[in-house]
């Protein structure tokens, strides 16, 4: 069984601004290290900002690709 841990994005995280609380990053690093030492960590890389992604939907009988998580402007 595999699990994925996701932290909800904020306006600051989308802009690439790291949290100010140093204990948060230390706790995350320690948790990743424990998973790696246990041999269960497959990947610890982060995801790209949602603004760099796409939404794939279906319309008029064919796939529709929309940039980012928001409506086209």
JSON list of C-alpha atoms in Angstrom, two decimals:
[
{"chain": "A", "resi": 1, "resn": "UNK", "atom": "CA", "xyz": [0.00, 0.00, 0.00]},
{"chain": "A", "resi": 2, "resn": "UNK", "atom": "CA", "xyz": [1.25, 3.49, -0.83]},
{"chain": "A", "resi": 3, "resn": "UNK", "atom": "CA", "xyz": [0.33, 6.83, 0.70]},
{"chain": "A", "resi": 4, "resn": "UNK", "atom": "CA", "xyz": [0.81, 10.38, -0.43]},
{"chain": "A", "resi": 5, "resn": "UNK", "atom": "CA", "xyz": [1.09, 13.22, 2.04]},
{"chain": "A", "resi": 6, "resn": "UNK", "atom": "CA", "xyz": [-0.14, 16.57, 0.76]},
{"chain": "A", "resi": 7, "resn": "UNK", "atom": "CA", "xyz": [-0.12, 19.95, 2.47]},
{"chain": "A", "resi": 8, "resn": "UNK", "atom": "CA", "xyz": [-2.73, 22.40, 1.21]},
{"chain": "A", "resi": 9, "resn": "UNK", "atom": "CA", "xyz": [-1.24, 25.23, -0.79]},
{"chain": "A", "resi": 10, "resn": "UNK", "atom": "CA", "xyz": [-1.57, 28.83, 0.33]},
{"chain": "A", "resi": 11, "resn": "UNK", "atom": "CA", "xyz": [-0.97, 32.08, -1.53]},
{"chain": "A", "resi": 12, "resn": "UNK", "atom": "CA", "xyz": [2.47, 32.21, 0.12]},
{"chain": "A", "resi": 13, "resn": "UNK", "atom": "CA", "xyz": [3.43, 28.65, -0.82]},
{"chain": "A", "resi": 14, "resn": "UNK", "atom": "CA", "xyz": [2.22, 29.19, -4.40]},
{"chain": "A", "resi": 15, "resn": "UNK", "atom": "CA", "xyz": [4.55, 32.23, -4.55]},
{"chain": "A", "resi": 16, "resn": "UNK", "atom": "CA", "xyz": [7.47, 30.10, -3.31]},
{"chain": "A", "resi": 17, "resn": "UNK", "atom": "CA", "xyz": [7.61, 31.77, 0.12]},
{"chain": "A", "resi": 18, "resn": "UNK", "atom": "CA", "xyz": [8.71, 29.30, 2.79]},
{"chain": "A", "resi": 19, "resn": "UNK", "atom": "CA", "xyz": [6.97, 29.17, 6.19]},
{"chain": "A", "resi": 20, "resn": "UNK", "atom": "CA", "xyz": [8.49, 31.38, 8.87]},
{"chain": "A", "resi": 21, "resn": "UNK", "atom": "CA", "xyz": [8.21, 28.71, 11.59]},
{"chain": "A", "resi": 22, "resn": "UNK", "atom": "CA", "xyz": [11.63, 26.96, 11.61]},
{"chain": "A", "resi": 23, "resn": "UNK", "atom": "CA", "xyz": [10.31, 24.05, 13.69]},
{"chain": "A", "resi": 24, "resn": "UNK", "atom": "CA", "xyz": [7.87, 23.13, 10.92]},
{"chain": "A", "resi": 25, "resn": "UNK", "atom": "CA", "xyz": [10.67, 22.57, 8.39]},
{"chain": "A", "resi": 26, "resn": "UNK", "atom": "CA", "xyz": [12.79, 20.74, 10.99]},
{"chain": "A", "resi": 27, "resn": "UNK", "atom": "CA", "xyz": [9.87, 18.45, 11.85]},
{"chain": "A", "resi": 28, "resn": "UNK", "atom": "CA", "xyz": [9.21, 17.73, 8.17]},
{"chain": "A", "resi": 29, "resn": "UNK", "atom": "CA", "xyz": [12.90, 16.95, 7.56]},
{"chain": "A", "resi": 30, "resn": "UNK", "atom": "CA", "xyz": [13.01, 14.65, 10.58]},
{"chain": "A", "resi": 31, "resn": "UNK", "atom": "CA", "xyz": [9.86, 12.82, 9.41]},
{"chain": "A", "resi": 32, "resn": "UNK", "atom": "CA", "xyz": [11.30, 12.32, 5.91]},
{"chain": "A", "resi": 33, "resn": "UNK", "atom": "CA", "xyz": [14.54, 11.03, 7.43]},
{"chain": "A", "resi": 34, "resn": "UNK", "atom": "CA", "xyz": [12.63, 8.51, 9.58]},
{"chain": "A", "resi": 35, "resn": "UNK", "atom": "CA", "xyz": [10.71, 7.29, 6.53]},
{"chain": "A", "resi": 36, "resn": "UNK", "atom": "CA", "xyz": [13.95, 6.98, 4.52]},
{"chain": "A", "resi": 37, "resn": "UNK", "atom": "CA", "xyz": [15.69, 5.06, 7.34]},
{"chain": "A", "resi": 38, "resn": "UNK", "atom": "CA", "xyz": [12.71, 2.70, 7.55]},
{"chain": "A", "resi": 39, "resn": "UNK", "atom": "CA", "xyz": [13.07, 2.05, 3.82]},
{"chain": "A", "resi": 40, "resn": "UNK", "atom": "CA", "xyz": [9.54, 3.16, 2.99]},
{"chain": "A", "resi": 41, "resn": "UNK", "atom": "CA", "xyz": [10.11, 6.59, 1.44]},
{"chain": "A", "resi": 42, "resn": "UNK", "atom": "CA", "xyz": [9.80, 6.43, -2.34]},
{"chain": "A", "resi": 43, "resn": "UNK", "atom": "CA", "xyz": [10.15, 10.13, -3.11]},
{"chain": "A", "resi": 44, "resn": "UNK", "atom": "CA", "xyz": [10.25, 13.32, -1.08]},
{"chain": "A", "resi": 45, "resn": "UNK", "atom": "CA", "xyz": [10.22, 15.82, -3.91]},
{"chain": "A", "resi": 46, "resn": "UNK", "atom": "CA", "xyz": [7.64, 18.59, -3.84]},
{"chain": "A", "resi": 47, "resn": "UNK", "atom": "CA", "xyz": [5.05, 19.30, -6.46]},
{"chain": "A", "resi": 48, "resn": "UNK", "atom": "CA", "xyz": [5.11, 22.24, -8.85]},
{"chain": "A", "resi": 49, "resn": "UNK", "atom": "CA", "xyz": [2.82, 25.22, -8.08]},
{"chain": "A", "resi": 50, "resn": "UNK", "atom": "CA", "xyz": [-0.74, 24.69, -9.26]},
{"chain": "A", "resi": 51, "resn": "UNK", "atom": "CA", "xyz": [-0.39, 27.73, -11.52]},
{"chain": "A", "resi": 52, "resn": "UNK", "atom": "CA", "xyz": [2.00, 25.63, -13.65]},
{"chain": "A", "resi": 53, "resn": "UNK", "atom": "CA", "xyz": [-0.47, 22.76, -14.01]},
{"chain": "A", "resi": 54, "resn": "UNK", "atom": "CA", "xyz": [-3.46, 22.03, -16.23]},
{"chain": "A", "resi": 55, "resn": "UNK", "atom": "CA", "xyz": [-6.98, 20.83, -15.87]},
{"chain": "A", "resi": 56, "resn": "UNK", "atom": "CA", "xyz": [-8.12, 18.18, -18.27]},
{"chain": "A", "resi": 57, "resn": "UNK", "atom": "CA", "xyz": [-11.85, 17.96, -18.84]},
{"chain": "A", "resi": 58, "resn": "UNK", "atom": "CA", "xyz": [-14.24, 16.69, -21.45]},
{"chain": "A", "resi": 59, "resn": "UNK", "atom": "CA", "xyz": [-16.40, 18.80, -23.72]},
{"chain": "A", "resi": 60, "resn": "UNK", "atom": "CA", "xyz": [-18.10, 18.43, -27.09]},
{"chain": "A", "resi": 61, "resn": "UNK", "atom": "CA", "xyz": [-16.92, 14.83, -27.30]},
{"chain": "A", "resi": 62, "resn": "UNK", "atom": "CA", "xyz": [-13.21, 15.55, -26.92]},
{"chain": "A", "resi": 63, "resn": "UNK", "atom": "CA", "xyz": [-10.68, 16.40, -24.19]},
{"chain": "A", "resi": 64, "resn": "UNK", "atom": "CA", "xyz": [-10.37, 20.06, -23.16]},
{"chain": "A", "resi": 65, "resn": "UNK", "atom": "CA", "xyz": [-7.09, 21.34, -21.67]},
{"chain": "A", "resi": 66, "resn": "UNK", "atom": "CA", "xyz": [-7.19, 24.43, -19.42]},
{"chain": "A", "resi": 67, "resn": "UNK", "atom": "CA", "xyz": [-4.01, 26.08, -18.09]},
{"chain": "A", "resi": 68, "resn": "UNK", "atom": "CA", "xyz": [-3.66, 26.24, -14.33]},
{"chain": "A", "resi": 69, "resn": "UNK", "atom": "CA", "xyz": [-6.33, 25.36, -11.82]},
{"chain": "A", "resi": 70, "resn": "UNK", "atom": "CA", "xyz": [-8.41, 28.44, -12.65]},
{"chain": "A", "resi": 71, "resn": "UNK", "atom": "CA", "xyz": [-10.73, 29.44, -15.45]},
{"chain": "A", "resi": 72, "resn": "UNK", "atom": "CA", "xyz": [-9.15, 30.80, -18.63]},
{"chain": "A", "resi": 73, "resn": "UNK", "atom": "CA", "xyz": [-8.93, 34.58, -18.73]}
]
